[in-house]
Tab-separated table of C-alpha atoms in Angstrom:
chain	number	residue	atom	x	y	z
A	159	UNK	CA	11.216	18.534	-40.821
A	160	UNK	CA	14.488	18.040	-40.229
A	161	UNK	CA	16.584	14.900	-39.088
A	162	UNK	CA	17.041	16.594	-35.711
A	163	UNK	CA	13.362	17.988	-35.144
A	164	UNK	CA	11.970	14.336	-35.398
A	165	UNK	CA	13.228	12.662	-33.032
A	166	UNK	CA	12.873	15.883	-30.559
A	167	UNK	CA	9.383	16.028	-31.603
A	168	UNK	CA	8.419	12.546	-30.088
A	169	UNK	CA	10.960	12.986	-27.307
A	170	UNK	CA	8.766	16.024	-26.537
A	171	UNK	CA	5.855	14.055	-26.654
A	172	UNK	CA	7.434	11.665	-24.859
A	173	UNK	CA	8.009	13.921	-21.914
A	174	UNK	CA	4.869	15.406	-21.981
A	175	UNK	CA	2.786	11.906	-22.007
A	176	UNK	CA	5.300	11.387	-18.923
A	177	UNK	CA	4.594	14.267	-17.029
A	178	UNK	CA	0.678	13.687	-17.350
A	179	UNK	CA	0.867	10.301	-16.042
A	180	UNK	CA	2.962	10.709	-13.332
A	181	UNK	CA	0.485	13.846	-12.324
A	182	UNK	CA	-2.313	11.685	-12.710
A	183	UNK	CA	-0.893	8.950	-10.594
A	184	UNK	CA	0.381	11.479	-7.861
A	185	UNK	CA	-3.152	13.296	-7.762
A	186	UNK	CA	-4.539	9.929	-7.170
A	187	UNK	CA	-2.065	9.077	-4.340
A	188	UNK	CA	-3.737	12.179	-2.195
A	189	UNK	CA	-4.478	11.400	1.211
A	190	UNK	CA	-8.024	11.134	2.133
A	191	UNK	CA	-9.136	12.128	6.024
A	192	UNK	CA	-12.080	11.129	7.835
A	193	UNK	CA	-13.781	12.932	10.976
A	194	UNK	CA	-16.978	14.739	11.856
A	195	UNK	CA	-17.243	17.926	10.655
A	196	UNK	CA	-18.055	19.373	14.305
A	197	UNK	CA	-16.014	22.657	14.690
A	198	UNK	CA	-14.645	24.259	17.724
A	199	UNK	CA	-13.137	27.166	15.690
A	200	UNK	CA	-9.591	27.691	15.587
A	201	UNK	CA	-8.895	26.357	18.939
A	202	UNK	CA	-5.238	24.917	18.803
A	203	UNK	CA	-5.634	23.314	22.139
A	204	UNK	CA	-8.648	21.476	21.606
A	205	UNK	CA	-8.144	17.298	21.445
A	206	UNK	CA	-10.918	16.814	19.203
A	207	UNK	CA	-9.347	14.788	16.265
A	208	UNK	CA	-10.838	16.985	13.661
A	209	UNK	CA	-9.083	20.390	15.180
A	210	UNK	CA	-6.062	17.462	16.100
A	211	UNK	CA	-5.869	16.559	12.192
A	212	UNK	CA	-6.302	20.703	11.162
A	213	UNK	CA	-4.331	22.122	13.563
A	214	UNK	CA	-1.269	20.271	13.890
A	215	UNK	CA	-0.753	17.390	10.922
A	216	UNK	CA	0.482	18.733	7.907
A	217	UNK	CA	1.416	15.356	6.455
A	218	UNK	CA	-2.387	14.930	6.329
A	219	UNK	CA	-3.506	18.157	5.096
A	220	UNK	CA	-1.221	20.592	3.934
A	221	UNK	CA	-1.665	20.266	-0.380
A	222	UNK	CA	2.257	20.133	-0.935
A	223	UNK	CA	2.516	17.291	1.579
A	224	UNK	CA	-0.812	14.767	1.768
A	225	UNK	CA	0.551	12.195	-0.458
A	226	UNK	CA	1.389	8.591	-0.192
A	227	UNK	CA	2.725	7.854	-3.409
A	228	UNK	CA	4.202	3.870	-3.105
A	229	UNK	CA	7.638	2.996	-4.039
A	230	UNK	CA	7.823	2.664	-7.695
A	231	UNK	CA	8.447	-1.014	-7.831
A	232	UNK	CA	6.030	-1.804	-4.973
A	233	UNK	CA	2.893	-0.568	-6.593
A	234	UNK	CA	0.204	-2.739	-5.377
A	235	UNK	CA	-1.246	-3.825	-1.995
A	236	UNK	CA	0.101	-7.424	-2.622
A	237	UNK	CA	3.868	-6.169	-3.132
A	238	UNK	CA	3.959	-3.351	-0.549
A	239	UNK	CA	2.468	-6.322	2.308
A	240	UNK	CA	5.205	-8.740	0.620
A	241	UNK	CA	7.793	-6.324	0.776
A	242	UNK	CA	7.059	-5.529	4.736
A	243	UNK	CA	6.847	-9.159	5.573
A	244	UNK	CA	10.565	-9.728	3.803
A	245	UNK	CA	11.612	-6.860	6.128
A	246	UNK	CA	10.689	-8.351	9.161
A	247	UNK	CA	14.484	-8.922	10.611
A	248	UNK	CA	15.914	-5.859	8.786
A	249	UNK	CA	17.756	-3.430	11.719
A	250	UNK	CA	18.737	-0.280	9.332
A	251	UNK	CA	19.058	3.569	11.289
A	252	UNK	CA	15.338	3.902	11.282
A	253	UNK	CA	14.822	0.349	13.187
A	254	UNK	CA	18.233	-0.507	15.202
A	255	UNK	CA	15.877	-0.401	19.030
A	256	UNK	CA	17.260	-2.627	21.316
A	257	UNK	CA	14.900	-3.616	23.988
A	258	UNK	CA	14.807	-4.280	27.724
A	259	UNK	CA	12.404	-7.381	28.585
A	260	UNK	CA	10.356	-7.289	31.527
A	261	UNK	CA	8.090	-10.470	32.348
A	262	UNK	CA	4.493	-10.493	33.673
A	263	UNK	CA	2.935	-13.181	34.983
A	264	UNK	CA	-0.549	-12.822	34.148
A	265	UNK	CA	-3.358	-13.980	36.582
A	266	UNK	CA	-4.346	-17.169	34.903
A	267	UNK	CA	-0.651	-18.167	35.623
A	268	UNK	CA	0.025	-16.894	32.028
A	269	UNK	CA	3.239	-15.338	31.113
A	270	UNK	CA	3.466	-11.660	28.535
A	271	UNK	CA	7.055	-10.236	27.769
A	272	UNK	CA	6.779	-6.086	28.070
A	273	UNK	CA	10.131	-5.051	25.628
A	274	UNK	CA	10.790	-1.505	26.728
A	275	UNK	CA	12.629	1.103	24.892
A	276	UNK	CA	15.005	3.019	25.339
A	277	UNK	CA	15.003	0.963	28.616
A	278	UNK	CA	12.216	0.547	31.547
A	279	UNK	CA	11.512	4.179	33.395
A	280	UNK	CA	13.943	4.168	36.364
A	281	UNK	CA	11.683	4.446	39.790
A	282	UNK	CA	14.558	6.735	41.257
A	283	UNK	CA	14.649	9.177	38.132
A	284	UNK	CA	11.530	11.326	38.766
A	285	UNK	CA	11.933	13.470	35.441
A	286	UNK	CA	11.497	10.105	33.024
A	287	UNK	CA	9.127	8.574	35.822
A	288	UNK	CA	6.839	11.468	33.827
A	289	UNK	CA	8.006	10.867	30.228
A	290	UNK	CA	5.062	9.707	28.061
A	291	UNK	CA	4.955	5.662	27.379
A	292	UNK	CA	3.544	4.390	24.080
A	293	UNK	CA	1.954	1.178	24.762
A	294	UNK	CA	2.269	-1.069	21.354
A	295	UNK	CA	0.507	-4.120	20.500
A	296	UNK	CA	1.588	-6.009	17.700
A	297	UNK	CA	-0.726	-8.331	15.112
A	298	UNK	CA	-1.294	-11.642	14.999
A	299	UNK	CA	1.815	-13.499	14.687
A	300	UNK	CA	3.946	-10.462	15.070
A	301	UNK	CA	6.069	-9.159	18.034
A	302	UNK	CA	8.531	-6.464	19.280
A	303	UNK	CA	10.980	-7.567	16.774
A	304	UNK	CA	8.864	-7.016	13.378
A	305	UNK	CA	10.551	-3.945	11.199
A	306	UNK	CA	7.727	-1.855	11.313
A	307	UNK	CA	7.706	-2.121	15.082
A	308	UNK	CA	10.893	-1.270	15.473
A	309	UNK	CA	10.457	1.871	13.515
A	310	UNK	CA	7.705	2.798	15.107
A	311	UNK	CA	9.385	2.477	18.412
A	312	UNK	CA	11.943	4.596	17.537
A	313	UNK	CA	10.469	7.392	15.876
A	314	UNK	CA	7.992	7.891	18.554
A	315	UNK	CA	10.561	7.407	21.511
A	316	UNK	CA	12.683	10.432	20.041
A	317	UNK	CA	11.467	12.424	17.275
A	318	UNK	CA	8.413	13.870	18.988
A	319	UNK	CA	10.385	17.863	19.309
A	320	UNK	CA	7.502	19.519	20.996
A	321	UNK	CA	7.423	16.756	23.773
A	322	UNK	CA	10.762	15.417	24.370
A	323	UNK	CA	12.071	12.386	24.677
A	324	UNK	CA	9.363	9.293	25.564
A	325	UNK	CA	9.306	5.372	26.210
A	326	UNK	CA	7.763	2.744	24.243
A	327	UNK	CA	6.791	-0.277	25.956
A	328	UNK	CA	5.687	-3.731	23.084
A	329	UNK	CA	3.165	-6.070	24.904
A	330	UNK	CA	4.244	-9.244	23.119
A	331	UNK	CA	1.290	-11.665	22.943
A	332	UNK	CA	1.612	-15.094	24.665
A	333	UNK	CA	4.157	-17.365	23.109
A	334	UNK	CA	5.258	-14.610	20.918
A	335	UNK	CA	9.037	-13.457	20.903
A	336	UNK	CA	9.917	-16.257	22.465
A	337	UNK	CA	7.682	-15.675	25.480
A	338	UNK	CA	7.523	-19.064	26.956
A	339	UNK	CA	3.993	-20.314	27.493
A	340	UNK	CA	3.563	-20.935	30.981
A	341	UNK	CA	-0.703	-21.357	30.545
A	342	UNK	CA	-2.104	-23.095	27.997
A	343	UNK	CA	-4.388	-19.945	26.842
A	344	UNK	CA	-3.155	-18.285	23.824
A	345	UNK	CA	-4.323	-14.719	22.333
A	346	UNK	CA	-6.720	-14.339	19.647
A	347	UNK	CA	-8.508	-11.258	18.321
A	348	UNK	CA	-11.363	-11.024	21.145
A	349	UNK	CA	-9.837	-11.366	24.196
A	350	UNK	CA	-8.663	-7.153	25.395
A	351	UNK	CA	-7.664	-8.551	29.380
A	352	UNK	CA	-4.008	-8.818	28.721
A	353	UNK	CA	-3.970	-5.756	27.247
A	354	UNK	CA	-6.127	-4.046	29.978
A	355	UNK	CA	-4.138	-5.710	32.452
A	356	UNK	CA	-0.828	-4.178	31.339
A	357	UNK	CA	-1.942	-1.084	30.380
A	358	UNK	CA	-3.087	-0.998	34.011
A	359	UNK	CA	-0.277	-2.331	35.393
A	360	UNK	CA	1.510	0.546	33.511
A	361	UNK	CA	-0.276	3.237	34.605
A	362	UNK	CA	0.214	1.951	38.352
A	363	UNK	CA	3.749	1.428	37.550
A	364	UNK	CA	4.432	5.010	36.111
A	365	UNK	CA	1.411	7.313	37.288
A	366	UNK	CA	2.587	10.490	36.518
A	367	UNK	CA	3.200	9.411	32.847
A	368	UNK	CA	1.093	10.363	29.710
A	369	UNK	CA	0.111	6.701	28.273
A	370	UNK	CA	-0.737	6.482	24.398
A	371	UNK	CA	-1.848	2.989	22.885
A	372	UNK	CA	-0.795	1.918	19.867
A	373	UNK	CA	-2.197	-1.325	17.444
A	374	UNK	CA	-1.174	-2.782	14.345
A	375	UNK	CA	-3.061	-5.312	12.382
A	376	UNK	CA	-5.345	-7.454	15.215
A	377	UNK	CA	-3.359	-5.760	17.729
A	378	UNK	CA	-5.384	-2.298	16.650
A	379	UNK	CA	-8.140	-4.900	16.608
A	380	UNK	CA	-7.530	-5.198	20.352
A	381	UNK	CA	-6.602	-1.788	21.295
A	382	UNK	CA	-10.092	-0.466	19.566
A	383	UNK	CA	-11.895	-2.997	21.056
A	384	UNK	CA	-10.610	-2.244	24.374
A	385	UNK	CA	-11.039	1.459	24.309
A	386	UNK	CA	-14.676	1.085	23.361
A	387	UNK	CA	-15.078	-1.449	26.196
A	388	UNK	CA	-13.288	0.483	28.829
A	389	UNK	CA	-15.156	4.030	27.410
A	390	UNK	CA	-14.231	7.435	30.129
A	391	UNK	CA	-12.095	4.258	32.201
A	392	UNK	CA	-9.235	4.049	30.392
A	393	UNK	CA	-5.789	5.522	31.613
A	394	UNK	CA	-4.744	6.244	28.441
A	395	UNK	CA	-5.216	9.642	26.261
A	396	UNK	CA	-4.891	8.600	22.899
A	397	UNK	CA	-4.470	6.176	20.583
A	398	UNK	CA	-3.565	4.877	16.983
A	399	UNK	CA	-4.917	2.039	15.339
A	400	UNK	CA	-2.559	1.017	11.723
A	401	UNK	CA	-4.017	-1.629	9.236
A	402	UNK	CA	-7.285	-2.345	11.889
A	403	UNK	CA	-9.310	-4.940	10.232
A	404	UNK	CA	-12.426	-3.720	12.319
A	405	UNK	CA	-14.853	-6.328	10.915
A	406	UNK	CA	-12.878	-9.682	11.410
A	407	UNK	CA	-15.142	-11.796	10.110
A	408	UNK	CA	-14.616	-9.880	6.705
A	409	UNK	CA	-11.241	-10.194	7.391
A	410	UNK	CA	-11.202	-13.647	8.390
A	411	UNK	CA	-12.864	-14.368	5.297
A	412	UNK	CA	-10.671	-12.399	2.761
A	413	UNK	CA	-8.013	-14.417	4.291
A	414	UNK	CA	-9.430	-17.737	4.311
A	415	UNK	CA	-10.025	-17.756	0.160
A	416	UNK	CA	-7.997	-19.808	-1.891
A	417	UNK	CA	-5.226	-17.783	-3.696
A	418	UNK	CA	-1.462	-17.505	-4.230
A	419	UNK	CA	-0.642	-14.545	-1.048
A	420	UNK	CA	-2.870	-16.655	1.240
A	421	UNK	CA	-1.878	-20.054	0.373
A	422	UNK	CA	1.960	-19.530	-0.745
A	423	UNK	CA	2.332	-16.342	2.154
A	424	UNK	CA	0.221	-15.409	5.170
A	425	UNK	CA	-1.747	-18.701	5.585
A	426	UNK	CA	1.762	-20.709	6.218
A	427	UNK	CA	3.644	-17.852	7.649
A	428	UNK	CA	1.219	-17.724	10.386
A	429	UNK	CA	0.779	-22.069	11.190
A	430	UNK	CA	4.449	-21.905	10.927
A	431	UNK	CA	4.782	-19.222	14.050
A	432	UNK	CA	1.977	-20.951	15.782
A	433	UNK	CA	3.100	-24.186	15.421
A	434	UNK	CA	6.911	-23.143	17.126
A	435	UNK	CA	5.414	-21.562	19.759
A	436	UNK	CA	3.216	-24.753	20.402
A	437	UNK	CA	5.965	-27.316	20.076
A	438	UNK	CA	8.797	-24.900	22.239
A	439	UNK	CA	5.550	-25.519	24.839
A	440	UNK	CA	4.176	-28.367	24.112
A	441	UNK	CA	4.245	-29.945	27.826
A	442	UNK	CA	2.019	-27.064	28.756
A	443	UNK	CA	-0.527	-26.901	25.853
A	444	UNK	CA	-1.024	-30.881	26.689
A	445	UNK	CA	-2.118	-29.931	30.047
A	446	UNK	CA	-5.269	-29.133	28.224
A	447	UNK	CA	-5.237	-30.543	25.038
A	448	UNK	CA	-5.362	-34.807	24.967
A	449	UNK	CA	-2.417	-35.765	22.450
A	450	UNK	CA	-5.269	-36.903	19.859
A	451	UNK	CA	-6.028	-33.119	19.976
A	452	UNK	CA	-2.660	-31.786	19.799
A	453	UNK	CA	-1.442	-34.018	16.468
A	454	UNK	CA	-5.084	-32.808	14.478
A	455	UNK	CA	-3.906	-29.188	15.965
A	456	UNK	CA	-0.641	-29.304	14.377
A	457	UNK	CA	-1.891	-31.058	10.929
A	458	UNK	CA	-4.012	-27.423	10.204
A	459	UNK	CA	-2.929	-25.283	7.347
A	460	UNK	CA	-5.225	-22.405	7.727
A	461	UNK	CA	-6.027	-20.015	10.687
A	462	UNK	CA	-9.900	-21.037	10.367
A	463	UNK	CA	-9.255	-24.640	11.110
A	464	UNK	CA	-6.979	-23.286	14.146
A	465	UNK	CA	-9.486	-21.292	15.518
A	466	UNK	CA	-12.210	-24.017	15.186
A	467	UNK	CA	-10.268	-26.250	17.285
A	468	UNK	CA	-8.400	-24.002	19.824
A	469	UNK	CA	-10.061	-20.259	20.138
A	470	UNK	CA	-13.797	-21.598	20.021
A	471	UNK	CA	-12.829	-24.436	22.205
A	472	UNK	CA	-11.224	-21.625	24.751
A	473	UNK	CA	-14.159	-19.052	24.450
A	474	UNK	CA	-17.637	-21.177	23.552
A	475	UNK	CA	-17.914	-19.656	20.092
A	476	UNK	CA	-20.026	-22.218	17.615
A	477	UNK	CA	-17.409	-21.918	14.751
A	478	UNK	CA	-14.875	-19.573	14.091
A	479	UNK	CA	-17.232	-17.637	11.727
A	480	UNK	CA	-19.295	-16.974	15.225
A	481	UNK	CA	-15.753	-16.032	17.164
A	482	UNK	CA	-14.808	-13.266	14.333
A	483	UNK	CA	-18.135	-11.823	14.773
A	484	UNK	CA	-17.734	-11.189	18.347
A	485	UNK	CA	-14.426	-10.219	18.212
A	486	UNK	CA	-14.993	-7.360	15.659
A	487	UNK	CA	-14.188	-4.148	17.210
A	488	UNK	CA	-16.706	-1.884	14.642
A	489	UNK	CA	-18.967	-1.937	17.228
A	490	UNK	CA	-17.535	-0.495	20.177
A	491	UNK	CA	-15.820	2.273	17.963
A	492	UNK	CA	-18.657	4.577	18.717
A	493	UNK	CA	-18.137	4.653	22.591
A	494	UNK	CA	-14.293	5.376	22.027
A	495	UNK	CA	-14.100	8.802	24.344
A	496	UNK	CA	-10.444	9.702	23.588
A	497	UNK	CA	-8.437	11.047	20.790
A	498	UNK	CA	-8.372	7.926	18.268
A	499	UNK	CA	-6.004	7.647	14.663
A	500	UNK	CA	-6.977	5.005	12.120
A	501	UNK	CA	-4.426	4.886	9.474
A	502	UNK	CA	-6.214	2.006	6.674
A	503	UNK	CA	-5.486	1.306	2.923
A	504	UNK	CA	-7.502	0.912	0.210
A	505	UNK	CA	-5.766	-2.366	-1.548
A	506	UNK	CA	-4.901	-3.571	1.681
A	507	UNK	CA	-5.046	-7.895	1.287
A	508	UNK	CA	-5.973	-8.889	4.542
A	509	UNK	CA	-8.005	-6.327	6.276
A	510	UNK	CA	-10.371	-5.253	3.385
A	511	UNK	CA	-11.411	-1.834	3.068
A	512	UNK	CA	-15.029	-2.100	3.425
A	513	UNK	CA	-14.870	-3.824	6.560
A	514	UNK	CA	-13.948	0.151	8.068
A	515	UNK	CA	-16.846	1.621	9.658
A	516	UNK	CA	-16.541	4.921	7.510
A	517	UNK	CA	-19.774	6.492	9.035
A	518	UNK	CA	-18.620	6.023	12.171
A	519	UNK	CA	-15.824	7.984	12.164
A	520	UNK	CA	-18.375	11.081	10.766
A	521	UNK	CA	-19.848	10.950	13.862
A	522	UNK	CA	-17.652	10.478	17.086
A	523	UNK	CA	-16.019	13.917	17.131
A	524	UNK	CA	-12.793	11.887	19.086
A	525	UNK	CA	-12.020	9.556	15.378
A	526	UNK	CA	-10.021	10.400	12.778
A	527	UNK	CA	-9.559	8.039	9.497
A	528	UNK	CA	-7.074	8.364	7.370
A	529	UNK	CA	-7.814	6.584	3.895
A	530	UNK	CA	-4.622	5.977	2.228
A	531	UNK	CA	-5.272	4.623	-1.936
A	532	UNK	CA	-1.780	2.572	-1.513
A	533	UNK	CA	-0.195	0.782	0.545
A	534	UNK	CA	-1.501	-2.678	1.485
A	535	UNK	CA	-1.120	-4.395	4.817
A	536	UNK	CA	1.488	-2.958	7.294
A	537	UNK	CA	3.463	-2.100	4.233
A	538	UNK	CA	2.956	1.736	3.051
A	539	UNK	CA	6.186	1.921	1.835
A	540	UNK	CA	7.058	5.537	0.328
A	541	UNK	CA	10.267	6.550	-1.539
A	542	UNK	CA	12.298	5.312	-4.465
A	543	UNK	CA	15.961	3.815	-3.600
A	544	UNK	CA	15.704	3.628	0.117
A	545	UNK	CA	11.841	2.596	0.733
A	546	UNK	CA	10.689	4.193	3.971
A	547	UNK	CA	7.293	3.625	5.690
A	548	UNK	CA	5.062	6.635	5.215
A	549	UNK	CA	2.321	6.761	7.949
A	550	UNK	CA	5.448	7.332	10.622
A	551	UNK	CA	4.932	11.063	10.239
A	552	UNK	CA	0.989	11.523	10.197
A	553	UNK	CA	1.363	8.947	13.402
A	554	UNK	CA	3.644	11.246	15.494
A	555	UNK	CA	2.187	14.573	14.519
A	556	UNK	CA	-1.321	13.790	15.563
A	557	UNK	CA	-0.108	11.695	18.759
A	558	UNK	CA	2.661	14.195	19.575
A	559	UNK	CA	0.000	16.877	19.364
A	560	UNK	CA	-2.243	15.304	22.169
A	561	UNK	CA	0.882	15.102	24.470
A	562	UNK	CA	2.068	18.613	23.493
A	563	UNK	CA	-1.233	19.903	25.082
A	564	UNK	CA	-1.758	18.146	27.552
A	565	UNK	CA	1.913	19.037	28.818
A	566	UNK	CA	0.648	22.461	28.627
């Protein structure tokens, strides 16, 4: 062999050890979808999610496209949720919204910001009166202004072809986005009446308009919860539910365990937004809360210890073990009655996999559960120089879908 041929020979190799790997890792990146396997035919107008996810999402099951292979250099759930958090702030061309703010005063005297974009449906303009409004709900600690939000937002308000252009209104929780607290109740993961409430007040607002709910993190906590609770009630006609912890006790667990992303990451990231909110407001919170209260409030490190002392104060729960119990949605997901998305990761680090009720979704003919290997928590970042989050697409095929037909 000559001088030449060696080095080709293992370069060869090389390649081909290459090639298989990155196969390998690809055919392991397939996307995995959940729903009963009920059949209405080939019925292109049907809303069942099955014929939904079949008919009209290719992302999710065409063979050259149902992938979510992670960025390169974000390939596990710890760096892909890292990654998102870091790009909270970030305004690039898939995020640059700017928002119109409406306030609501809630009926406890409480205040929620709406952030509407491109701007709040004109009452005069009877053509966007009936554009379709997304109604988003952000996680805990999150608001209007988080990247993935943003993006969201966007691609929803204006890249849905077969139904024009729509609005997307954010429901920022109390406090949040600098929401000034004008009652001393805050969210939490149980309570769905400020979301009913606006969604109401939306639909009364805007009747002729389509309205589509959409969650993220405990805010697709909420928005589950709420459908199952509301059932045939609801004004809206579908919804999506991204990184939906489902069983929050599992959750609340899994994030309550000693470690470097909950100690070093989420567990202060989250005080530290509490906390603001609470001292921008603190005159308020006091009108429940005796100062004695207040200082052992603001001397917690971990959302646990926050809950024990505020949320099961606010709602009767015996510990906040009992409160995350009751204010897991798994068990109203089987009285959901409209078109439902669950987009949920395998290596996600703070809503757990196996806290998704997998059978469930085999047997309500209106779920559909996408099961994604990568990706972590609100992160699903896809791409190689410019990192762009995947589940965009799947999210505004299957919900553009719904509106397409019922246009029809």
């Amino acid at each position: 062999m000559s001088g030449l041929e060696l080095p080709l020979s293992f370069a060869l190799i090389a390649g081909a050890g290459l090639y298989y790997a990155t196969t390998k890792h690809v055919e392991g990146c397939k996307i995995k979808v959940i729903y009963t396997e009920e059949e209405e035919g080939d019925n292109k107008k049907s809303v069942n999610a099955g014929n939904i996810i079949r008919n009209h999402c290719p992302s999710l099951t065409d063979p050259a496209q149902a992938y979510m292979v992670p960025t390169p250099y974000l390939c596990s759930g710890m760096l892909q949720t890292v990654y998102g958090t870091a790009l909270a702030k970030k305004y690039d061309s898939t995020s640059n919204v700017k928002y119109e703010r409406e306030a609501r005063t809630m009926s406890d005297g409480g205040t929620i910001s709406m952030d509407w974009y491109p701007s709040r449906p004109s009452d005069k303009d009877d053509t966007i009166k009936q554009r379709p409004i997304f109604v988003f709900l952000p996680g805990l600690g999150g608001s209007s202004q988080e990247y993935h939000i943003r993006s969201t937002a966007k691609t929803l308000s204006s890249s849905l072809e077969s139904v024009g252009p729509c609005t997307v209104v954010v429901m920022n929780h109390r406090g949040s986005a600098r929401t000034p607290l004008t009652s001393p109740r805050l969210y939490n993961a149980y309570d769905t009446t400020d979301y009913a409430d606006i969604v109401q007040y939306v639909s009364e607002c805007f009747p002729e308009a389509p309205l589509v709910g959409v969650g993220f993190s405990l805010g697709a906590n909420l928005v589950t919860k709420y459908l199952g609770e509301q059932g045939s009630k609801t004004p809206l006609i579908a919804a999506a539910a991204i990184c939906c912890p489902f069983d929050t006790e599992i959750a609340g667990r899994e994030m309550d365990k000693p470690g470097f992303l909950n100690d070093r990451v989420f567990q202060p990231n989250l005080m530290a937004t509490l906390k603001r909110a609470l001292k921008r407001n603190i005159n308020v919170f006091k009108t429940k809360y005796s100062d004695s209260e207040f200082d052992a409030i603001m001397r917690v490190k971990r959302m646990s210890h926050f809950d024990n002392l505020v949320t099961c104060k606010e709602y009767g729960h015996a510990d906040c073990w009992d409160y995350y119990r009751a204010a897991s949605s798994t068990a109203y997901v089987d009285n959901i009655t409209i078109p439902f998305l669950a987009i949920n990761t395998e290596d996600d680090p703070v809503t757990p996999f196996r806290g998704v009720p997998v059978k469930k979704f085999q047997n309500n003919p209106n779920l559909a559960l996408v099961q994604v290997k990568h990706g972590g928590h609100l992160g699903l970042f896809t791409g190689l120089l410019r990192p762009s989050i995947w589940y965009l697409q799947p999210v505004a095929e299957f919900l553009g879908a719904i509106l397409s037909i019922k246009k029809e």
